[in-house]
């Protein structure tokens, strides 16, 4: 089994050779300048390579490019074998890269989020707080209100209740 550095170097070489061959060496009109090689991955045993590509165009052009790559697979593999100089030339598998579609989906979601944010800003433009502007308690809020009996400990005694300090309020002793 080969090391990862060797597989990475071979993958980079395959990407360059396939891109150059597509640009200059293959005369298939389906593989015009709108095919881009985005990434290449090689298995650890250096026997199989996956080549990721994108196609600038609509679904019909993507299907035509896929058929063109499939038909040019042998020529491309021969070019890779000549450039790589390895004992076994890896077999090539072409896979349409999903990155552009994923990027478009993310952009659409971000546009929706921006529209929702603008809508929320619009609705909240003239809004006020539901309660006070400052919802936090302050030390002056903890002081008792204007209760005349709050500071007078004898006020309970005037009502006929005595405070015993045992939490019963004096009524339990009667």
Short mmCIF file of N, CA and C in Angstrom, two decimals:
data_model
loop_
_atom_site.label_atom_id
_atom_site.label_comp_id
_atom_site.label_asym_id
_atom_site.label_seq_id
_atom_site.Cartn_x
_atom_site.Cartn_y
_atom_site.Cartn_z
N UNK A 1 0.85 -1.18 0.00
CA UNK A 1 0.00 0.00 0.00
C UNK A 1 0.89 1.24 0.00
N UNK A 2 0.53 2.22 -0.80
CA UNK A 2 1.33 3.43 -0.95
C UNK A 2 1.01 4.39 0.20
N UNK A 3 1.92 5.32 0.42
CA UNK A 3 1.67 6.31 1.45
C UNK A 3 0.75 7.41 0.89
N UNK A 4 0.21 8.20 1.79
CA UNK A 4 -0.75 9.23 1.39
C UNK A 4 -0.11 10.32 0.55
N UNK A 5 1.17 10.63 0.81
CA UNK A 5 1.84 11.67 0.05
C UNK A 5 1.98 11.26 -1.41
N UNK A 6 2.28 10.01 -1.64
CA UNK A 6 2.42 9.53 -3.02
C UNK A 6 1.06 9.55 -3.73
N UNK A 7 0.02 9.14 -3.04
CA UNK A 7 -1.32 9.18 -3.63
C UNK A 7 -1.72 10.61 -3.95
N UNK A 8 -1.38 11.55 -3.08
CA UNK A 8 -1.70 12.96 -3.31
C UNK A 8 -0.94 13.50 -4.52
N UNK A 9 0.34 13.15 -4.63
CA UNK A 9 1.12 13.60 -5.79
C UNK A 9 0.56 13.02 -7.08
N UNK A 10 0.19 11.75 -7.06
CA UNK A 10 -0.38 11.13 -8.25
C UNK A 10 -1.73 11.76 -8.60
N UNK A 11 -2.53 12.07 -7.60
CA UNK A 11 -3.81 12.73 -7.85
C UNK A 11 -3.61 14.10 -8.49
N UNK A 12 -2.63 14.85 -8.00
CA UNK A 12 -2.34 16.17 -8.59
C UNK A 12 -1.88 16.02 -10.03
N UNK A 13 -1.04 15.03 -10.28
CA UNK A 13 -0.55 14.79 -11.64
C UNK A 13 -1.70 14.40 -12.57
N UNK A 14 -2.57 13.54 -12.11
CA UNK A 14 -3.72 13.12 -12.92
C UNK A 14 -4.60 14.33 -13.25
N UNK A 15 -4.84 15.18 -12.28
CA UNK A 15 -5.67 16.37 -12.51
C UNK A 15 -5.05 17.26 -13.59
N UNK A 16 -3.74 17.48 -13.51
CA UNK A 16 -3.07 18.33 -14.50
C UNK A 16 -3.08 17.69 -15.89
N UNK A 17 -2.76 16.40 -15.96
CA UNK A 17 -2.69 15.72 -17.26
C UNK A 17 -4.06 15.68 -17.92
N UNK A 18 -5.09 15.35 -17.17
CA UNK A 18 -6.44 15.27 -17.74
C UNK A 18 -6.90 16.66 -18.20
N UNK A 19 -6.63 17.69 -17.40
CA UNK A 19 -7.04 19.04 -17.78
C UNK A 19 -6.32 19.49 -19.06
N UNK A 20 -5.02 19.23 -19.14
CA UNK A 20 -4.28 19.62 -20.34
C UNK A 20 -4.75 18.83 -21.56
N UNK A 21 -4.98 17.55 -21.40
CA UNK A 21 -5.41 16.72 -22.51
C UNK A 21 -6.81 17.15 -22.99
N UNK A 22 -7.69 17.48 -22.06
CA UNK A 22 -9.01 17.96 -22.45
C UNK A 22 -8.93 19.28 -23.20
N UNK A 23 -8.00 20.12 -22.81
CA UNK A 23 -7.88 21.44 -23.41
C UNK A 23 -7.23 21.36 -24.80
N UNK A 24 -6.21 20.50 -24.95
CA UNK A 24 -5.43 20.51 -26.19
C UNK A 24 -5.51 19.24 -27.01
N UNK A 25 -5.68 18.09 -26.40
CA UNK A 25 -5.49 16.84 -27.11
C UNK A 25 -6.73 16.16 -27.62
N UNK A 26 -7.88 16.45 -27.08
CA UNK A 26 -9.09 15.73 -27.47
C UNK A 26 -9.96 16.67 -28.30
N UNK A 27 -10.36 16.18 -29.44
CA UNK A 27 -11.11 17.00 -30.39
C UNK A 27 -12.62 16.81 -30.30
N UNK A 28 -13.09 16.21 -29.25
CA UNK A 28 -14.53 15.96 -29.08
C UNK A 28 -15.23 17.29 -28.81
N UNK A 29 -16.23 17.66 -29.62
CA UNK A 29 -16.91 18.94 -29.40
C UNK A 29 -17.72 18.97 -28.10
N UNK A 30 -18.06 17.81 -27.58
CA UNK A 30 -18.80 17.77 -26.31
C UNK A 30 -17.93 18.20 -25.14
N UNK A 31 -16.61 18.13 -25.31
CA UNK A 31 -15.68 18.47 -24.24
C UNK A 31 -14.98 19.78 -24.55
N UNK A 32 -15.75 20.79 -24.85
CA UNK A 32 -15.19 22.09 -25.17
C UNK A 32 -14.54 22.73 -23.95
N UNK A 33 -14.42 24.01 -24.01
CA UNK A 33 -13.75 24.74 -22.93
C UNK A 33 -14.64 24.91 -21.70
N UNK A 34 -15.84 24.36 -21.73
CA UNK A 34 -16.74 24.53 -20.59
C UNK A 34 -16.64 23.40 -19.57
N UNK A 35 -15.69 22.46 -19.73
CA UNK A 35 -15.46 21.39 -18.74
C UNK A 35 -14.25 21.78 -17.90
N UNK A 36 -14.41 21.75 -16.59
CA UNK A 36 -13.34 22.10 -15.66
C UNK A 36 -13.09 20.94 -14.71
N UNK A 37 -11.85 20.54 -14.57
CA UNK A 37 -11.47 19.50 -13.62
C UNK A 37 -11.25 20.18 -12.28
N UNK A 38 -12.05 19.81 -11.27
CA UNK A 38 -11.98 20.49 -9.97
C UNK A 38 -11.15 19.75 -8.94
N UNK A 39 -11.17 18.42 -8.97
CA UNK A 39 -10.44 17.66 -7.94
C UNK A 39 -10.21 16.25 -8.46
N UNK A 40 -9.20 15.60 -7.89
CA UNK A 40 -8.89 14.21 -8.22
C UNK A 40 -8.51 13.51 -6.94
N UNK A 41 -9.02 12.30 -6.77
CA UNK A 41 -8.67 11.49 -5.59
C UNK A 41 -8.23 10.11 -6.06
N UNK A 42 -7.19 9.60 -5.43
CA UNK A 42 -6.64 8.29 -5.78
C UNK A 42 -6.74 7.41 -4.55
N UNK A 43 -7.11 6.13 -4.76
CA UNK A 43 -7.18 5.19 -3.65
C UNK A 43 -5.77 4.92 -3.12
N UNK A 44 -5.70 4.35 -1.94
CA UNK A 44 -4.41 4.10 -1.29
C UNK A 44 -3.53 3.12 -2.05
N UNK A 45 -4.12 2.19 -2.81
CA UNK A 45 -3.32 1.24 -3.58
C UNK A 45 -2.96 1.77 -4.97
N UNK A 46 -3.33 2.98 -5.28
CA UNK A 46 -3.02 3.68 -6.53
C UNK A 46 -3.64 2.99 -7.75
N UNK A 47 -4.71 2.24 -7.58
CA UNK A 47 -5.32 1.51 -8.68
C UNK A 47 -6.52 2.24 -9.30
N UNK A 48 -7.18 3.08 -8.53
CA UNK A 48 -8.38 3.77 -9.02
C UNK A 48 -8.29 5.25 -8.71
N UNK A 49 -8.70 6.04 -9.67
CA UNK A 49 -8.71 7.49 -9.50
C UNK A 49 -10.10 8.01 -9.83
N UNK A 50 -10.58 8.92 -9.00
CA UNK A 50 -11.85 9.57 -9.24
C UNK A 50 -11.57 11.01 -9.62
N UNK A 51 -12.06 11.42 -10.77
CA UNK A 51 -11.83 12.76 -11.29
C UNK A 51 -13.16 13.51 -11.21
N UNK A 52 -13.17 14.61 -10.44
CA UNK A 52 -14.36 15.43 -10.29
C UNK A 52 -14.30 16.58 -11.30
N UNK A 53 -15.42 16.85 -11.94
CA UNK A 53 -15.44 17.90 -12.96
C UNK A 53 -16.73 18.70 -12.84
N UNK A 54 -16.70 19.90 -13.38
CA UNK A 54 -17.89 20.73 -13.49
C UNK A 54 -18.06 21.13 -14.94
N UNK A 55 -19.28 21.41 -15.31
CA UNK A 55 -19.59 21.82 -16.68
C UNK A 55 -20.37 23.12 -16.60
N UNK A 56 -19.88 24.10 -17.33
CA UNK A 56 -20.58 25.37 -17.41
C UNK A 56 -21.66 25.23 -18.48
N UNK A 57 -22.90 25.23 -18.08
CA UNK A 57 -23.99 25.11 -19.03
C UNK A 57 -25.21 24.48 -18.39
N UNK A 58 -26.16 24.10 -19.23
CA UNK A 58 -27.40 23.52 -18.73
C UNK A 58 -27.29 22.00 -18.61
N UNK A 59 -28.40 21.36 -18.29
CA UNK A 59 -28.40 19.91 -18.07
C UNK A 59 -28.03 19.13 -19.33
N UNK A 60 -28.44 19.64 -20.48
CA UNK A 60 -28.12 18.96 -21.74
C UNK A 60 -26.61 18.97 -21.99
N UNK A 61 -25.97 20.10 -21.73
CA UNK A 61 -24.51 20.19 -21.91
C UNK A 61 -23.78 19.33 -20.88
N UNK A 62 -24.33 19.22 -19.67
CA UNK A 62 -23.71 18.36 -18.66
C UNK A 62 -23.78 16.89 -19.08
N UNK A 63 -24.91 16.48 -19.62
CA UNK A 63 -25.05 15.09 -20.07
C UNK A 63 -24.12 14.81 -21.25
N UNK A 64 -23.99 15.77 -22.17
CA UNK A 64 -23.10 15.59 -23.31
C UNK A 64 -21.64 15.51 -22.86
N UNK A 65 -21.27 16.34 -21.89
CA UNK A 65 -19.90 16.31 -21.37
C UNK A 65 -19.61 14.98 -20.67
N UNK A 66 -20.60 14.46 -19.93
CA UNK A 66 -20.41 13.17 -19.26
C UNK A 66 -20.20 12.07 -20.28
N UNK A 67 -20.96 12.09 -21.37
CA UNK A 67 -20.79 11.08 -22.42
C UNK A 67 -19.45 11.25 -23.11
N UNK A 68 -19.02 12.49 -23.32
CA UNK A 68 -17.72 12.74 -23.94
C UNK A 68 -16.56 12.27 -23.07
N UNK A 69 -16.65 12.50 -21.78
CA UNK A 69 -15.60 12.03 -20.87
C UNK A 69 -15.56 10.51 -20.83
N UNK A 70 -16.72 9.89 -20.86
CA UNK A 70 -16.78 8.43 -20.85
C UNK A 70 -16.13 7.85 -22.10
N UNK A 71 -16.36 8.48 -23.24
CA UNK A 71 -15.77 7.97 -24.48
C UNK A 71 -14.28 8.26 -24.58
N UNK A 72 -13.80 9.31 -23.91
CA UNK A 72 -12.38 9.68 -23.96
C UNK A 72 -11.59 9.06 -22.81
N UNK A 73 -12.21 8.21 -22.02
CA UNK A 73 -11.57 7.65 -20.83
C UNK A 73 -10.28 6.90 -21.18
N UNK A 74 -10.27 6.11 -22.26
CA UNK A 74 -9.09 5.35 -22.63
C UNK A 74 -7.92 6.23 -23.04
N UNK A 75 -8.20 7.26 -23.82
CA UNK A 75 -7.15 8.20 -24.24
C UNK A 75 -6.58 8.93 -23.04
N UNK A 76 -7.46 9.35 -22.14
CA UNK A 76 -7.01 10.07 -20.95
C UNK A 76 -6.19 9.15 -20.03
N UNK A 77 -6.59 7.91 -19.90
CA UNK A 77 -5.85 6.97 -19.06
C UNK A 77 -4.47 6.70 -19.65
N UNK A 78 -4.37 6.59 -20.97
CA UNK A 78 -3.07 6.40 -21.62
C UNK A 78 -2.17 7.59 -21.38
N UNK A 79 -2.72 8.80 -21.44
CA UNK A 79 -1.93 10.01 -21.20
C UNK A 79 -1.45 10.05 -19.75
N UNK A 80 -2.29 9.63 -18.83
CA UNK A 80 -1.90 9.59 -17.41
C UNK A 80 -0.79 8.57 -17.21
N UNK A 81 -0.92 7.39 -17.82
CA UNK A 81 0.10 6.36 -17.69
C UNK A 81 1.44 6.80 -18.23
N UNK A 82 1.45 7.51 -19.36
CA UNK A 82 2.69 7.99 -19.94
C UNK A 82 3.34 9.05 -19.05
N UNK A 83 2.53 9.90 -18.43
CA UNK A 83 3.08 10.98 -17.60
C UNK A 83 3.47 10.50 -16.21
N UNK A 84 2.77 9.50 -15.68
CA UNK A 84 2.99 9.10 -14.28
C UNK A 84 4.18 8.17 -14.13
N UNK A 85 4.34 7.26 -15.05
CA UNK A 85 5.46 6.33 -14.93
C UNK A 85 5.30 5.35 -13.78
N UNK A 86 4.09 4.98 -13.45
CA UNK A 86 3.86 4.01 -12.39
C UNK A 86 3.64 2.64 -13.01
N UNK A 87 3.78 1.60 -12.19
CA UNK A 87 3.67 0.23 -12.70
C UNK A 87 2.26 -0.05 -13.23
N UNK A 88 1.25 0.37 -12.49
CA UNK A 88 -0.14 0.20 -12.89
C UNK A 88 -0.77 1.58 -13.03
N UNK A 89 -1.30 1.84 -14.21
CA UNK A 89 -2.01 3.11 -14.42
C UNK A 89 -3.39 2.99 -13.79
N UNK A 90 -3.76 3.96 -12.96
CA UNK A 90 -5.07 3.86 -12.30
C UNK A 90 -6.22 3.99 -13.30
N UNK A 91 -7.29 3.28 -13.01
CA UNK A 91 -8.50 3.43 -13.83
C UNK A 91 -9.16 4.75 -13.44
N UNK A 92 -9.76 5.40 -14.41
CA UNK A 92 -10.36 6.73 -14.18
C UNK A 92 -11.87 6.62 -14.11
N UNK A 93 -12.43 7.27 -13.12
CA UNK A 93 -13.88 7.39 -12.98
C UNK A 93 -14.20 8.87 -12.92
N UNK A 94 -15.10 9.32 -13.77
CA UNK A 94 -15.46 10.74 -13.82
C UNK A 94 -16.77 10.95 -13.08
N UNK A 95 -16.76 11.91 -12.16
CA UNK A 95 -17.93 12.22 -11.34
C UNK A 95 -18.20 13.72 -11.42
N UNK A 96 -19.43 14.06 -11.73
CA UNK A 96 -19.81 15.48 -11.76
C UNK A 96 -19.74 16.04 -10.35
N UNK A 97 -19.03 17.13 -10.21
CA UNK A 97 -18.83 17.75 -8.89
C UNK A 97 -20.10 18.47 -8.47
N UNK A 98 -20.55 18.23 -7.26
CA UNK A 98 -21.77 18.83 -6.74
C UNK A 98 -21.53 20.20 -6.10
N UNK A 99 -20.30 20.66 -6.09
CA UNK A 99 -19.97 21.92 -5.43
C UNK A 99 -20.73 23.12 -6.00
N UNK A 100 -20.83 23.30 -7.31
CA UNK A 100 -21.58 24.46 -7.81
C UNK A 100 -23.06 24.43 -7.41
N UNK A 101 -23.66 23.25 -7.44
CA UNK A 101 -25.07 23.15 -7.04
C UNK A 101 -25.23 23.44 -5.56
N UNK A 102 -24.30 22.95 -4.76
CA UNK A 102 -24.35 23.22 -3.32
C UNK A 102 -24.16 24.70 -3.04
N UNK A 103 -23.23 25.32 -3.76
CA UNK A 103 -23.00 26.77 -3.58
C UNK A 103 -24.23 27.57 -3.97
N UNK A 104 -24.90 27.17 -5.04
CA UNK A 104 -26.12 27.87 -5.46
C UNK A 104 -27.22 27.71 -4.41
N UNK A 105 -27.34 26.52 -3.85
CA UNK A 105 -28.34 26.29 -2.80
C UNK A 105 -28.06 27.16 -1.58
N UNK A 106 -26.79 27.24 -1.20
CA UNK A 106 -26.42 28.07 -0.04
C UNK A 106 -26.70 29.54 -0.33
N UNK A 107 -26.38 30.00 -1.54
CA UNK A 107 -26.66 31.39 -1.90
C UNK A 107 -28.17 31.68 -1.86
N UNK A 108 -28.98 30.75 -2.34
CA UNK A 108 -30.43 30.93 -2.29
C UNK A 108 -30.92 31.02 -0.85
N UNK A 109 -30.39 30.16 0.03
CA UNK A 109 -30.78 30.20 1.44
C UNK A 109 -30.35 31.51 2.10
N UNK A 110 -29.16 31.99 1.76
CA UNK A 110 -28.70 33.27 2.31
C UNK A 110 -29.56 34.43 1.82
N UNK A 111 -29.99 34.39 0.56
CA UNK A 111 -30.89 35.43 0.05
C UNK A 111 -32.22 35.43 0.80
N UNK A 112 -32.75 34.23 1.07
CA UNK A 112 -34.00 34.14 1.84
C UNK A 112 -33.81 34.70 3.25
N UNK A 113 -32.67 34.40 3.87
CA UNK A 113 -32.41 34.90 5.22
C UNK A 113 -32.29 36.42 5.22
N UNK A 114 -31.63 36.97 4.20
CA UNK A 114 -31.53 38.43 4.10
C UNK A 114 -32.91 39.07 3.94
N UNK A 115 -33.76 38.46 3.14
CA UNK A 115 -35.11 38.99 2.95
C UNK A 115 -35.90 38.95 4.25
N UNK A 116 -35.79 37.85 5.01
CA UNK A 116 -36.48 37.74 6.31
C UNK A 116 -35.94 38.78 7.29
N UNK A 117 -34.62 38.98 7.30
CA UNK A 117 -34.03 39.98 8.19
C UNK A 117 -34.55 41.38 7.85
N UNK A 118 -34.64 41.69 6.57
CA UNK A 118 -35.15 42.99 6.15
C UNK A 118 -36.61 43.15 6.56
N UNK A 119 -37.37 42.08 6.45
CA UNK A 119 -38.78 42.11 6.85
C UNK A 119 -38.90 42.34 8.35
N UNK A 120 -38.09 41.69 9.15
CA UNK A 120 -38.12 41.88 10.60
C UNK A 120 -37.71 43.30 10.96
N UNK A 121 -36.68 43.84 10.29
CA UNK A 121 -36.27 45.23 10.54
C UNK A 121 -37.39 46.20 10.21
N UNK A 122 -38.10 45.93 9.12
CA UNK A 122 -39.20 46.78 8.71
C UNK A 122 -40.32 46.78 9.75
N UNK A 123 -40.68 45.61 10.24
CA UNK A 123 -41.76 45.48 11.21
C UNK A 123 -41.37 46.11 12.55
N UNK A 124 -40.11 45.97 12.93
CA UNK A 124 -39.69 46.46 14.25
C UNK A 124 -39.21 47.90 14.23
N UNK A 125 -39.37 48.60 13.13
CA UNK A 125 -38.87 49.97 13.02
C UNK A 125 -39.52 50.91 14.04
N UNK A 126 -40.82 50.85 14.22
CA UNK A 126 -41.50 51.75 15.15
C UNK A 126 -41.89 51.10 16.45
N UNK A 127 -41.36 49.95 16.74
CA UNK A 127 -41.75 49.19 17.93
C UNK A 127 -41.12 49.79 19.18
N UNK A 128 -41.81 49.58 20.30
CA UNK A 128 -41.29 49.99 21.60
C UNK A 128 -41.19 48.76 22.49
N UNK A 129 -40.57 48.96 23.63
CA UNK A 129 -40.40 47.86 24.57
C UNK A 129 -41.75 47.45 25.16
N UNK A 130 -41.91 46.18 25.48
CA UNK A 130 -43.15 45.69 26.06
C UNK A 130 -43.28 46.17 27.50
N UNK A 131 -42.20 46.24 28.23
CA UNK A 131 -42.21 46.71 29.61
C UNK A 131 -41.42 48.00 29.69
N UNK A 132 -40.68 48.14 30.77
CA UNK A 132 -39.83 49.31 30.90
C UNK A 132 -38.66 49.20 29.93
N UNK A 133 -38.05 50.33 29.67
CA UNK A 133 -36.89 50.31 28.79
C UNK A 133 -35.73 49.60 29.46
N UNK A 134 -35.67 49.65 30.80
CA UNK A 134 -34.61 48.99 31.56
C UNK A 134 -35.28 47.93 32.45
N UNK A 135 -35.22 46.66 32.09
CA UNK A 135 -35.96 45.63 32.83
C UNK A 135 -35.25 45.14 34.09
N UNK A 136 -34.09 45.65 34.40
CA UNK A 136 -33.34 45.13 35.54
C UNK A 136 -33.71 45.84 36.83
N UNK A 137 -33.68 45.10 37.95
CA UNK A 137 -33.98 45.67 39.26
C UNK A 137 -32.81 46.50 39.74
N UNK A 138 -33.11 47.53 40.45
CA UNK A 138 -32.08 48.41 41.02
C UNK A 138 -32.23 48.40 42.54
N UNK A 139 -31.19 48.75 43.28
CA UNK A 139 -31.27 48.71 44.75
C UNK A 139 -32.39 49.58 45.32
N UNK A 140 -32.69 50.70 44.68
CA UNK A 140 -33.76 51.55 45.22
C UNK A 140 -35.13 50.90 45.04
N UNK A 141 -35.24 49.93 44.12
CA UNK A 141 -36.50 49.22 43.94
C UNK A 141 -36.77 48.26 45.10
N UNK A 142 -35.73 47.83 45.81
CA UNK A 142 -35.89 46.89 46.91
C UNK A 142 -36.43 47.54 48.18
N UNK A 143 -36.35 48.85 48.28
CA UNK A 143 -36.87 49.54 49.46
C UNK A 143 -38.40 49.45 49.44
N UNK A 144 -39.01 49.32 50.63
CA UNK A 144 -40.48 49.20 50.67
C UNK A 144 -41.16 50.47 50.16
N UNK A 145 -42.34 50.28 49.65
CA UNK A 145 -43.13 51.40 49.13
C UNK A 145 -43.66 52.23 50.29
N UNK A 146 -44.50 53.18 49.99
CA UNK A 146 -45.04 54.08 51.02
C UNK A 146 -46.09 53.36 51.85
N UNK A 147 -45.69 52.38 52.64
CA UNK A 147 -46.57 51.64 53.52
C UNK A 147 -46.38 52.21 54.92
N UNK A 148 -47.42 52.79 55.52
CA UNK A 148 -47.23 53.44 56.84
C UNK A 148 -46.89 52.42 57.93
N UNK A 149 -47.27 51.17 57.78
CA UNK A 149 -47.00 50.18 58.80
C UNK A 149 -45.67 49.46 58.59
N UNK A 150 -44.96 49.77 57.55
CA UNK A 150 -43.76 49.02 57.22
C UNK A 150 -42.64 49.24 58.24
N UNK A 151 -42.50 50.47 58.77
CA UNK A 151 -41.41 50.76 59.70
C UNK A 151 -41.83 50.64 61.17
N UNK A 152 -43.10 50.44 61.47
CA UNK A 152 -43.59 50.42 62.84
C UNK A 152 -43.77 48.98 63.33
N UNK A 153 -42.87 48.48 64.21
CA UNK A 153 -43.01 47.11 64.70
C UNK A 153 -44.21 46.94 65.63
N UNK A 154 -44.73 48.02 66.22
CA UNK A 154 -45.86 47.92 67.13
C UNK A 154 -47.20 47.90 66.39
N UNK A 155 -47.16 48.03 65.07
CA UNK A 155 -48.41 48.06 64.30
C UNK A 155 -49.12 46.72 64.40
N UNK A 156 -48.37 45.62 64.47
CA UNK A 156 -49.00 44.32 64.61
C UNK A 156 -49.66 44.18 65.98
N UNK A 157 -49.02 44.76 66.98
CA UNK A 157 -49.57 44.67 68.33
C UNK A 157 -50.87 45.46 68.43
N UNK A 158 -50.98 46.54 67.69
CA UNK A 158 -52.20 47.34 67.71
C UNK A 158 -53.37 46.58 67.09
N UNK A 159 -53.06 45.64 66.20
CA UNK A 159 -54.12 44.84 65.58
C UNK A 159 -54.53 43.68 66.47
N UNK A 160 -53.87 43.50 67.59
CA UNK A 160 -54.21 42.40 68.48
C UNK A 160 -53.31 41.20 68.27
N UNK A 161 -52.31 41.36 67.48
CA UNK A 161 -51.36 40.27 67.23
C UNK A 161 -50.04 40.63 67.85
N UNK A 162 -49.41 39.66 68.46
CA UNK A 162 -48.08 39.89 69.01
C UNK A 162 -47.10 39.02 68.29
N UNK A 163 -45.94 39.56 68.08
CA UNK A 163 -44.90 38.81 67.39
C UNK A 163 -44.09 38.07 68.42
N UNK A 164 -43.96 36.76 68.30
CA UNK A 164 -43.23 35.94 69.26
C UNK A 164 -41.86 35.54 68.74
N UNK A 165 -41.59 35.72 67.50
CA UNK A 165 -40.29 35.35 66.96
C UNK A 165 -40.22 33.88 66.60
N UNK A 166 -41.29 33.12 66.84
CA UNK A 166 -41.26 31.70 66.47
C UNK A 166 -41.98 31.47 65.14
N UNK A 167 -42.36 32.54 64.47
CA UNK A 167 -42.99 32.42 63.17
C UNK A 167 -44.48 32.18 63.25
N UNK A 168 -45.05 32.14 64.48
CA UNK A 168 -46.47 31.85 64.58
C UNK A 168 -47.31 33.10 64.59
N UNK A 169 -46.68 34.24 64.79
CA UNK A 169 -47.45 35.48 64.78
C UNK A 169 -48.25 35.73 66.03
N UNK A 170 -48.10 34.91 67.05
CA UNK A 170 -48.76 35.16 68.32
C UNK A 170 -50.12 34.52 68.46
N UNK A 171 -50.77 34.13 67.37
CA UNK A 171 -52.10 33.56 67.45
C UNK A 171 -52.05 32.12 67.95
N UNK A 172 -50.96 31.43 67.77
CA UNK A 172 -50.87 30.03 68.20
C UNK A 172 -50.75 29.94 69.71
N UNK A 173 -50.31 30.99 70.39
CA UNK A 173 -50.15 30.95 71.84
C UNK A 173 -51.48 31.10 72.55
N UNK A 174 -52.50 31.57 71.96
CA UNK A 174 -53.79 31.82 72.60
C UNK A 174 -54.55 30.60 72.83
#
